[in-house]
Coordinates of C-alpha atoms in Angstrom, one line a residue:
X1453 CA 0.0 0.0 0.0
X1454 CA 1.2 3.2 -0.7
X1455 CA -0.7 4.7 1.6
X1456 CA 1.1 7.0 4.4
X1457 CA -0.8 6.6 8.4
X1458 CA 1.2 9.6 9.6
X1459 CA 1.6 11.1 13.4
X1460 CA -1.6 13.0 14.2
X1461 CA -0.4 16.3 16.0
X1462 CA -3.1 17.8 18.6
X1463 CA -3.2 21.7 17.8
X1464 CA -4.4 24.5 20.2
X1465 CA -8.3 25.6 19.5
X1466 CA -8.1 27.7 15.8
X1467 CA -4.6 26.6 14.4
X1468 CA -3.9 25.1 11.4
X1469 CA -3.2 21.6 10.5
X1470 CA -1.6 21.5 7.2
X1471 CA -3.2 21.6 3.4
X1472 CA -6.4 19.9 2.5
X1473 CA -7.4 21.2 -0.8
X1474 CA -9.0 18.7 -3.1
X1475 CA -7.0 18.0 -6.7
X1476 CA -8.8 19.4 -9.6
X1477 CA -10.8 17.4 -11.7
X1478 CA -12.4 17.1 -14.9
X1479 CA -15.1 15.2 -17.0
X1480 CA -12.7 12.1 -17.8
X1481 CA -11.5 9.1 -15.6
X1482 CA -8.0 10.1 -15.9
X1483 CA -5.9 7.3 -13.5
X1484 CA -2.5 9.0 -14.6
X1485 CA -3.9 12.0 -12.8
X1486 CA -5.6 10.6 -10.1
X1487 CA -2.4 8.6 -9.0
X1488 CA 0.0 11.6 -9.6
X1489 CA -2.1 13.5 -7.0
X1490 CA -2.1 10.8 -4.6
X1491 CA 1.8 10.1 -5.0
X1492 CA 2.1 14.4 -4.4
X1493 CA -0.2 13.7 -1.0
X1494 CA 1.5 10.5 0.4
X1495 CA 5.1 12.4 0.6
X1496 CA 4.0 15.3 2.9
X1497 CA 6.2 14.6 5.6
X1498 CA 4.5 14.0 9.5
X1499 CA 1.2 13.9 7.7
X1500 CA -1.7 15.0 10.0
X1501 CA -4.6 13.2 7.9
X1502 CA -5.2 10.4 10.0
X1503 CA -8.4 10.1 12.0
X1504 CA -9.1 7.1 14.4
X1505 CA -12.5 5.6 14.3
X1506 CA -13.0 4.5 18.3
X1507 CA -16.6 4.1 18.7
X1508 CA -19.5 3.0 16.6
X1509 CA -23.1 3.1 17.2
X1510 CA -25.8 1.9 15.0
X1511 CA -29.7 1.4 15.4
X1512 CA -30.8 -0.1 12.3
X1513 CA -33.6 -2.5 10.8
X1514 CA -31.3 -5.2 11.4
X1515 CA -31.2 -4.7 15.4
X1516 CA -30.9 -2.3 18.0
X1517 CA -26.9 -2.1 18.5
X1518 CA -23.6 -2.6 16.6
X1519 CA -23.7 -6.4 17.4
X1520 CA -27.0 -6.6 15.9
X1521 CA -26.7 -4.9 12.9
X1522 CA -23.4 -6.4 12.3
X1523 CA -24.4 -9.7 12.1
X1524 CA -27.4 -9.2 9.9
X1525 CA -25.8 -7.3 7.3
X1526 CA -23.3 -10.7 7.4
X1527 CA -26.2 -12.3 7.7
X1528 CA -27.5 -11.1 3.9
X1529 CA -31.3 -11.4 5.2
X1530 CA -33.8 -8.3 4.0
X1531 CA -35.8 -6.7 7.0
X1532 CA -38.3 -5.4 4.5
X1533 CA -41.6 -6.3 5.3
X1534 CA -45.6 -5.3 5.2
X1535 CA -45.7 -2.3 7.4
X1536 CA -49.5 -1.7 8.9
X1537 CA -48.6 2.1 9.0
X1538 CA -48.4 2.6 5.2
X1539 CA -52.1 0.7 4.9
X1540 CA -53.9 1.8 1.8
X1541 CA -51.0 3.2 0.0
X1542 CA -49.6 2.1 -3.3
X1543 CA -45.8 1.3 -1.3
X1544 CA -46.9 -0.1 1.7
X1545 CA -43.6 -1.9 2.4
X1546 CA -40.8 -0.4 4.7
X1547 CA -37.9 -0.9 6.8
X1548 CA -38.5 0.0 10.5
X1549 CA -36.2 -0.2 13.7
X1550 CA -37.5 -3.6 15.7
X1551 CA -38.4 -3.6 19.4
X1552 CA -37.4 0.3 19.8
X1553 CA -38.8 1.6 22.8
X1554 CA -38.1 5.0 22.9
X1555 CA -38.5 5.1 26.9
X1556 CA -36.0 2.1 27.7
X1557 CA -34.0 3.1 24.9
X1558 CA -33.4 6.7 24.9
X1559 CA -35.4 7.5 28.6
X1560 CA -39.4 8.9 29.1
X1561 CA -37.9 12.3 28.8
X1562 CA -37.0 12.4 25.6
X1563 CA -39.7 9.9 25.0
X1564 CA -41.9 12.7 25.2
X1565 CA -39.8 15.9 23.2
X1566 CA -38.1 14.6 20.4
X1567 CA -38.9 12.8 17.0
X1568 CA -38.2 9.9 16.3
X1569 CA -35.4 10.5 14.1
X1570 CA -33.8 12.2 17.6
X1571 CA -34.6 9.6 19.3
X1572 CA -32.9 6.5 16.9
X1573 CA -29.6 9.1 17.0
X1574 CA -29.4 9.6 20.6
X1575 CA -29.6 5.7 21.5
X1576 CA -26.6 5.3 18.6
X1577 CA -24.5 8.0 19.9
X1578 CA -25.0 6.7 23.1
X1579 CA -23.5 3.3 22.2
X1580 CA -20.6 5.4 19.9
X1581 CA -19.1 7.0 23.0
X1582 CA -20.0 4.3 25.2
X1583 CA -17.7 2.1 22.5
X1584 CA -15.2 4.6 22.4
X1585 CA -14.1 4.2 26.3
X1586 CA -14.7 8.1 26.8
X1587 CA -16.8 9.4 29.3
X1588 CA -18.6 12.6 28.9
X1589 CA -18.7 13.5 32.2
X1590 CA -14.9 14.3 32.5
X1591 CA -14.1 15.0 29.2
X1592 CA -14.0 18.8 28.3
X1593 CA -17.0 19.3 26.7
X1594 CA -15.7 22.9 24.7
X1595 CA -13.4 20.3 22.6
X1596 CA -16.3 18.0 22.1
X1597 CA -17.7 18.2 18.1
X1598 CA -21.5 16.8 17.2
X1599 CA -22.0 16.8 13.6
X1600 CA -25.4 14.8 12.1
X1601 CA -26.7 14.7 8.8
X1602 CA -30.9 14.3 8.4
X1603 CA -32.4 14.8 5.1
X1604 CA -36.2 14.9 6.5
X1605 CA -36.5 16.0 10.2
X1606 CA -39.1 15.3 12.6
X1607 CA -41.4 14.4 9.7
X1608 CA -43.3 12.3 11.6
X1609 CA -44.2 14.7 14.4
X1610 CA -45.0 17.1 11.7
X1611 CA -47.5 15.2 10.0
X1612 CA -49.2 14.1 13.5
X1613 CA -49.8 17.7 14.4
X1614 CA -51.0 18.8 10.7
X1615 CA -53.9 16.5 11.0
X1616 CA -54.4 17.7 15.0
X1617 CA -54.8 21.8 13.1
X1618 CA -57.1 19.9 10.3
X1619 CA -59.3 17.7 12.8
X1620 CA -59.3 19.9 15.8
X1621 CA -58.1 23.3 15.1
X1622 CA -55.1 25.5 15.7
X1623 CA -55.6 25.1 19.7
X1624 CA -54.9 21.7 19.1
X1625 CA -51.2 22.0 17.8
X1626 CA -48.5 21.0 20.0
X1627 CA -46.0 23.7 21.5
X1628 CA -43.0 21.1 20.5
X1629 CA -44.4 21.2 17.2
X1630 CA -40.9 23.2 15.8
X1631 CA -38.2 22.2 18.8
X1632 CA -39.3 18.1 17.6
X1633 CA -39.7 19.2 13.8
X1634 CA -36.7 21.1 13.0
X1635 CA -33.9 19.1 12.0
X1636 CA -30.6 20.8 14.1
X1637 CA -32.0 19.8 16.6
X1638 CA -30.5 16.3 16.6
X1639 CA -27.7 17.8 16.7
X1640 CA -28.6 19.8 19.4
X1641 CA -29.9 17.2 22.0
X1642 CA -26.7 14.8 21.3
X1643 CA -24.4 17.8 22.3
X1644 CA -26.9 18.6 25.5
X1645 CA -27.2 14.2 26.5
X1646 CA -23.0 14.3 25.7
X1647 CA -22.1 17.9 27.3
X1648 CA -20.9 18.4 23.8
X1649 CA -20.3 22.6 23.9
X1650 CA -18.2 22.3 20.8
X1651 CA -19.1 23.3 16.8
X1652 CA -22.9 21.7 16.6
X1653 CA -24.1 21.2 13.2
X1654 CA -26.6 18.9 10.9
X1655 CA -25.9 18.6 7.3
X1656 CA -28.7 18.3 4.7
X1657 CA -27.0 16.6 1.4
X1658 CA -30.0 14.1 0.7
X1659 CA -29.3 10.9 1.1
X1660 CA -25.3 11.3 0.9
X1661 CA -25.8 13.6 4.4
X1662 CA -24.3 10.8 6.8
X1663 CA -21.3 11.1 5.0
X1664 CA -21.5 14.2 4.9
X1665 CA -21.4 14.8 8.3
X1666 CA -18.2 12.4 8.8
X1667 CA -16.1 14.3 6.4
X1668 CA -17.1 17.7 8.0
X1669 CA -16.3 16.2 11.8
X1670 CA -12.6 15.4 9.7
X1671 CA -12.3 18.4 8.3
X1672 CA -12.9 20.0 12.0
X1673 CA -10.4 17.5 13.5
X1674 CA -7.8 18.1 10.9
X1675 CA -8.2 21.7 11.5
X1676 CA -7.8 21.9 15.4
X1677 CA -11.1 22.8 16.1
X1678 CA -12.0 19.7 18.4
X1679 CA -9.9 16.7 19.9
X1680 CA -13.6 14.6 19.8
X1681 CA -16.3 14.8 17.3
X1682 CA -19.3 12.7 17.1
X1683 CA -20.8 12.5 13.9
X1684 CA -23.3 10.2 12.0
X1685 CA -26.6 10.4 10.3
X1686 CA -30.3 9.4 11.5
X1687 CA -33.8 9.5 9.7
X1688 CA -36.9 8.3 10.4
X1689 CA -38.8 9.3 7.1
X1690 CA -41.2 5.9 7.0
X1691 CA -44.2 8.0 7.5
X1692 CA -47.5 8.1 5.2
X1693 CA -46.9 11.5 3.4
X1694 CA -42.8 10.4 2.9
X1695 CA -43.9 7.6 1.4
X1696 CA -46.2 8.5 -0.7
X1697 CA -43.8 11.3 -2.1
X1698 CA -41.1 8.9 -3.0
X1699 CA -43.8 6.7 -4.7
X1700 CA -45.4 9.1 -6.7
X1701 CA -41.6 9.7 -8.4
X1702 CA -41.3 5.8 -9.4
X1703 CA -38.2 6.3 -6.6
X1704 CA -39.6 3.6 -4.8
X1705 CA -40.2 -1.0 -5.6
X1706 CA -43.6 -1.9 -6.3
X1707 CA -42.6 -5.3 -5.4
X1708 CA -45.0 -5.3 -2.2
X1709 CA -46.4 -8.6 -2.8
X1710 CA -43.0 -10.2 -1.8
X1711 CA -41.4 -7.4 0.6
X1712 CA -38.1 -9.6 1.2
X1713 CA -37.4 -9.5 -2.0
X1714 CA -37.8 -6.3 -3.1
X1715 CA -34.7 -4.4 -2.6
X1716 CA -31.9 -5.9 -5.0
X1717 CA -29.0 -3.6 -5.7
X1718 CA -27.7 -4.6 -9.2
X1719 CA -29.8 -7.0 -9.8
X1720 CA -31.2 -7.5 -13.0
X1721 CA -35.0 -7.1 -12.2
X1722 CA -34.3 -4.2 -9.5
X1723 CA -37.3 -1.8 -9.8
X1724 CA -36.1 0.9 -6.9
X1725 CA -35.5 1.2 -3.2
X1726 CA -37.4 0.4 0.0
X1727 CA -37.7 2.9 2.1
X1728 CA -36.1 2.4 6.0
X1729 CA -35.1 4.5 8.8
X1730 CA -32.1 4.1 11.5
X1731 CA -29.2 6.2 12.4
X1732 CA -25.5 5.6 12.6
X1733 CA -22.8 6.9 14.6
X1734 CA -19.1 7.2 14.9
X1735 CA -16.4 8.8 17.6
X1736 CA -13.5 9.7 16.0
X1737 CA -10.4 11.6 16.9
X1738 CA -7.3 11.9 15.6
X1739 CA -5.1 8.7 16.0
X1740 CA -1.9 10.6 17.9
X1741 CA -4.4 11.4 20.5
X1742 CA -6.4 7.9 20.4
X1743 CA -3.1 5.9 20.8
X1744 CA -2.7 8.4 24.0
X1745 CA -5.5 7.3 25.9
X1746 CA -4.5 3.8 25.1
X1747 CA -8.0 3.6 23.0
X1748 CA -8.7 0.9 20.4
X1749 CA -8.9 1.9 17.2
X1750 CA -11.4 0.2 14.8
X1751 CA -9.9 1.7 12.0
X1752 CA -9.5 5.0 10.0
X1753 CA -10.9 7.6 7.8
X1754 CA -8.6 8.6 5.9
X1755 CA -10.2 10.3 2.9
X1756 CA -13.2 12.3 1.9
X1757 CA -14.3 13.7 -1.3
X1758 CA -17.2 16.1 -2.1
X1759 CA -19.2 17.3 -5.4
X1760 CA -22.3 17.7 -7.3
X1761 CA -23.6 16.6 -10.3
X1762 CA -25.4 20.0 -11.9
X1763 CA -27.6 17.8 -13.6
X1764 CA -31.1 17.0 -12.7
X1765 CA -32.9 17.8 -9.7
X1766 CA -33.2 13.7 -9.0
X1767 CA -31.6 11.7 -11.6
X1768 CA -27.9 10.8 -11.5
X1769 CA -25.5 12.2 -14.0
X1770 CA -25.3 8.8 -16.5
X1771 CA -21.9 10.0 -17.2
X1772 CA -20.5 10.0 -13.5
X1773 CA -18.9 13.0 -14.0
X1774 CA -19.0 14.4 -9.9
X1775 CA -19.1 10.7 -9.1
X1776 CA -15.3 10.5 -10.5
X1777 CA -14.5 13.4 -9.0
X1778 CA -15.5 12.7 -5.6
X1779 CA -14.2 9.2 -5.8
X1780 CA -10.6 10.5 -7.4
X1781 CA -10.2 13.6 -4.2
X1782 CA -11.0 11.0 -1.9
X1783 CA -8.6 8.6 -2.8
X1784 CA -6.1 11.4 -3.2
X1785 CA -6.5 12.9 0.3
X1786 CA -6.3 9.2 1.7
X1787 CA -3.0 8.6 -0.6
X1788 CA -4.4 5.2 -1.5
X1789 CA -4.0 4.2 -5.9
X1790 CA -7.2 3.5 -7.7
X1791 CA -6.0 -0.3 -7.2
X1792 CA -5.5 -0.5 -3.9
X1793 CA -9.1 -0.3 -3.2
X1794 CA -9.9 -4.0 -2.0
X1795 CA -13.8 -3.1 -1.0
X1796 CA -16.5 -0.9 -2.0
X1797 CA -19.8 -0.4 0.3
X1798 CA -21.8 1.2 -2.8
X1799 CA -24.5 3.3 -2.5
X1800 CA -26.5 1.0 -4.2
X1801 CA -30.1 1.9 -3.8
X1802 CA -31.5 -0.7 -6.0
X1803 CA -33.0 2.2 -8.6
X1804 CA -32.2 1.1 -12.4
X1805 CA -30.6 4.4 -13.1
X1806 CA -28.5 4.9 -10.0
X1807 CA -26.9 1.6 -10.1
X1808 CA -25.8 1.6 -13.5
X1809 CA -24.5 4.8 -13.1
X1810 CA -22.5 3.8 -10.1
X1811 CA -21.2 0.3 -12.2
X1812 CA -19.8 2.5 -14.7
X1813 CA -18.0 4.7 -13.1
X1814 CA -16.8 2.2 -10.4
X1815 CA -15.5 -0.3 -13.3
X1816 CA -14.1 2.4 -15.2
X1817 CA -12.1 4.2 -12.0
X1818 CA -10.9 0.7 -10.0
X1819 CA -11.1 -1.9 -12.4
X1820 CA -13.0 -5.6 -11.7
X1821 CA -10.5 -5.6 -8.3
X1822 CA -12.7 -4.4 -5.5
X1823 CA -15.3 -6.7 -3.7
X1824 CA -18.9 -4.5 -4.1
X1825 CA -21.9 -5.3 -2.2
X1826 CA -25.0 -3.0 -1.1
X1827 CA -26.2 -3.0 2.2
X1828 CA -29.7 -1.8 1.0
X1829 CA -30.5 -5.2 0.5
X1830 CA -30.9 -5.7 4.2
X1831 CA -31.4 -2.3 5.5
X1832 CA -33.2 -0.4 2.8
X1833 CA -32.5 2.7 1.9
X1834 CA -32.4 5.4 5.2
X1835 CA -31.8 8.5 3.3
X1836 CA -30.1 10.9 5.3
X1837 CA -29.1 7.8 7.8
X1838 CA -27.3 6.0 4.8
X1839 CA -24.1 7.4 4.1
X1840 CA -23.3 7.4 8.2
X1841 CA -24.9 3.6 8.7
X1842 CA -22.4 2.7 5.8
X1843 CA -19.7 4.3 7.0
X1844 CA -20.1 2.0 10.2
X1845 CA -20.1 -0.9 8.0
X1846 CA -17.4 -0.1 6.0
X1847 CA -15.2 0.3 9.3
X1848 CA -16.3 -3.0 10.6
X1849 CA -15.7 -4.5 7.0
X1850 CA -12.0 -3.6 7.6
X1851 CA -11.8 -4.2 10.9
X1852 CA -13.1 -7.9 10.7
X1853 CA -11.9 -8.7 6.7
X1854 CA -15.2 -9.8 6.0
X1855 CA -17.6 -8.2 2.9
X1856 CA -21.1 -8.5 4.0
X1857 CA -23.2 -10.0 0.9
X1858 CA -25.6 -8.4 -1.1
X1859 CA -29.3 -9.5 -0.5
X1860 CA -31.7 -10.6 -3.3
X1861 CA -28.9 -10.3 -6.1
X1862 CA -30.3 -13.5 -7.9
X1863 CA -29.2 -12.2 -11.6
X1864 CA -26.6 -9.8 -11.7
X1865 CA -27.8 -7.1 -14.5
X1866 CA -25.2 -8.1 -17.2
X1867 CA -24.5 -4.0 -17.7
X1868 CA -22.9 -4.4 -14.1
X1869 CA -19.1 -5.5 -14.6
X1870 CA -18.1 -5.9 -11.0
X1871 CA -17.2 -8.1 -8.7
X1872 CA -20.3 -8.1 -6.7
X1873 CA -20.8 -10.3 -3.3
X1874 CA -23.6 -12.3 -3.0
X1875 CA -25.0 -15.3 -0.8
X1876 CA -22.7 -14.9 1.3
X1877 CA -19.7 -12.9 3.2
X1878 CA -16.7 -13.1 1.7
X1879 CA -13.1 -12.7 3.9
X1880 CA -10.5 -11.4 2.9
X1881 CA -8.1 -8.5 4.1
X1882 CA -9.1 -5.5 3.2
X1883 CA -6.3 -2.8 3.5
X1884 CA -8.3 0.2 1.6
X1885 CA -12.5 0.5 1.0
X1886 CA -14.7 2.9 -0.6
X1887 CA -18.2 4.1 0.9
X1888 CA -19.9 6.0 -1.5
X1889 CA -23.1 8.0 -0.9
X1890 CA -24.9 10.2 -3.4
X1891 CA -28.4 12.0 -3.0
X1892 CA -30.9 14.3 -4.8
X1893 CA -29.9 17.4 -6.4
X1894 CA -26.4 15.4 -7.2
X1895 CA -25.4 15.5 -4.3
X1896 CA -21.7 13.1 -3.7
X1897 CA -19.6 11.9 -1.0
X1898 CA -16.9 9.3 -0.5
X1899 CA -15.3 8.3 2.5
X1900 CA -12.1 6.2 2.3
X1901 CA -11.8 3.7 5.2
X1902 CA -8.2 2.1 5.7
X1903 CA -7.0 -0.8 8.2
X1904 CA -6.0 0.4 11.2

């Protein structure tokens, strides 16, 4: 590997920590380009890049807990099933969090005040720091970053206290209508359960916002702005109107007759995404200060890439034009080669157009090397959740050398030239892996995960 895990340096509040600027890019897959940028990275002497992943947190479809999800990814088994909630409509077929009660899992306080997007975010960032060995009541909280991405809100909340203003007039409405709708505030009651007083933010990129929010938390480590940022995604869109929305654009399978089967990422007969909720969370901190503490390290992020399409308002560019360039600033930031990528978690949403889009540019870029898979197979598809859930899974993917397969792939679509894992996990060492998450309005980010 030519990648370079250099000595993270702690910096007082404000200074700087070294260069980050993304390598330009352009409309072709240029690898001569790509690699030349990378080689240009990988010499910077005592480079300050690297950021420890020390805690994970996940609530998913799969299970409640990092255990749980873990093993049902591996597992390859859908969660998607009939959902009573969604009676009546033409998609009535979601993926929902099992078993979460919001009192035991996130206490009758917050029960009461927040959505349930907060809700699923708070019980994951619980289990991040828990995972992470820090404890928030000695830690110094003014060093402390939350960063969340949420596409949606409290969307469910909002639509429960529409019908109250419809049915029983304004008097009716709920006085937590905005604190539980508005979506910073995720953000907001992770940094008040943590005594998080650092930079607080939520980041809205559609469903590429979980990652999102993990390369800004980087970019606020690298900088010196926080020793300790926790940053993920949550969403819990599954509601009546959301649904409907997503259906009414063809975004969504009509394959409701046989739920389990109806999210398969690049599969031949894929006919677009089931809809799920969850939230994902990571503690990271830069690795100098990890190894300090004497934490354990699950592995690193070591690059992140941004861009948009300026295409369509939903559509992907078929050309892959900010998917490239995304793809190539990640892998240079992370000084990792276009083949030295051993895995790719893809976002994968099981739409025809999306898929083939992310095939071509994938096979073009890396070659036939990497081992794909999807985890919206299992999971669905939880929006601004995603790119954070995936993030999770593409640590524990490295940590463990194991690919999770990719559920319901029973004909790969022959337009789909990689090496895609099905029916199985597969192990195997995985030095270097791609997560890639992309949302509407062409919105892209890539987050480059490498053995600790």
């Amino acid at each position: 590997m030519s990648t370079r895990y250099g000595r993270a340096i702690r910096k007082e509040p404000g200074a700087a920590v070294g260069d980050d600027a993304a390598p330009p890019g352009d409309d072709t897959v240029d690898d001569t380009a790509a690699t030349d940028t990378a080689a240009a990275d990988s010499t910077t002497a005592d480079s300050t890049d690297a950021i420890a992943v020390t805690g994970l947190g996940l609530v998913t479809a799969a299970g409640i807990g990092v255990d749980a999800t873990w093993a049902g990814v591996c597992a390859g088994r859908s969660t998607a099933a009939t959902d009573p909630h969604l009676a009546g409509l033409p998609v009535d077929i979601s993926c929902t969090v099992p078993g979460f009660s919001s009192r035991e899992h996130v206490g009758r306080r917050s029960a009461l005040t927040h959505d349930r997007f907060s809700q699923l975010s708070l019980a994951a960032a619980r289990e991040a720091v828990a995972d992470s060995g820090l404890d928030p009541r000695t830690w110094d909280g003014a060093r402390v970053g939350v960063v969340v991405g949420c596409g949606l809100g409290g969307v469910a909340t909002w639509e429960t206290q529409h019908r109250r203003m419809l049915g029983e007039g304004p008097q009716a409405v709920s006085a937590l209508l905005i604190p539980m709708l508005v979506p910073n505030m995720v953000a907001g009651h992770l940094a008040m359960d943590l005594g998080a007083t650092g930079p607080n933010l939520v980041t809205a990129t559609a469903c590429a916002s979980g990652a999102t929010a993990v390369g800004t938390a980087l970019a606020l480590l690298r900088d010196g702005s926080c020793d300790v940022v926790v940053a993920g995604g949550g969403e819990a869109g599954v509601t009546p109107l959301m649904v409907t929305g997503f259906a009414q654009m063809g975004a969504l399978s009509r394959r409701t007759g046989e739920p389990a089967a109806a999210s398969r990422p690049f599969d031949r007969d894929r006919d677009g995404f089931v809809i799920g909720e969850g939230s994902g969370m990571l503690v990271l901190e830069r690795v100098a200060d990890a190894r300090a503490r004497g934490a354990t390290v699950r592995a690193r992020i070591a690059g992140y890439g941004a861009s948009a399409d300026a295409h369509h308002m939903t559509a992907p560019d078929p050309q892959g034009t900010g998917v490239l360039l995304a793809l190539r600033t990640a892998l240079a930031r992370a000084g990792v080669m276009p083949d030295e990528v051993d895995h790719v978690n893809a976002h994968g949403t099981s739409t025809p157009l999306n898929d083939a889009a992310e095939a071509a540019v994938l096979r073009k870029f890396l070659g036939a090397g990497p081992a794909v898979t999807s985890t919206k197979g299992v999971l669905g598809h939880t929006l601004g959740a995603a790119g954070a859930i995936e993030a999770a899974l593409t640590v524990l993917a490295v940590q463990h050398g194991r690919v999770p397969p990719t559920a319901n792939l029973c004909h790969q679509d022959p337009d789909v030239e990689l090496d895609i894992v099905a029916g199985a996990p597969r192990e195997r060492r995985l030095d270097a892996a791609v997560s890639n998450s992309f949302g509407f309005g062409g919105q892209n980010a890539v987050l480059v995960v490498t053995a600790a």
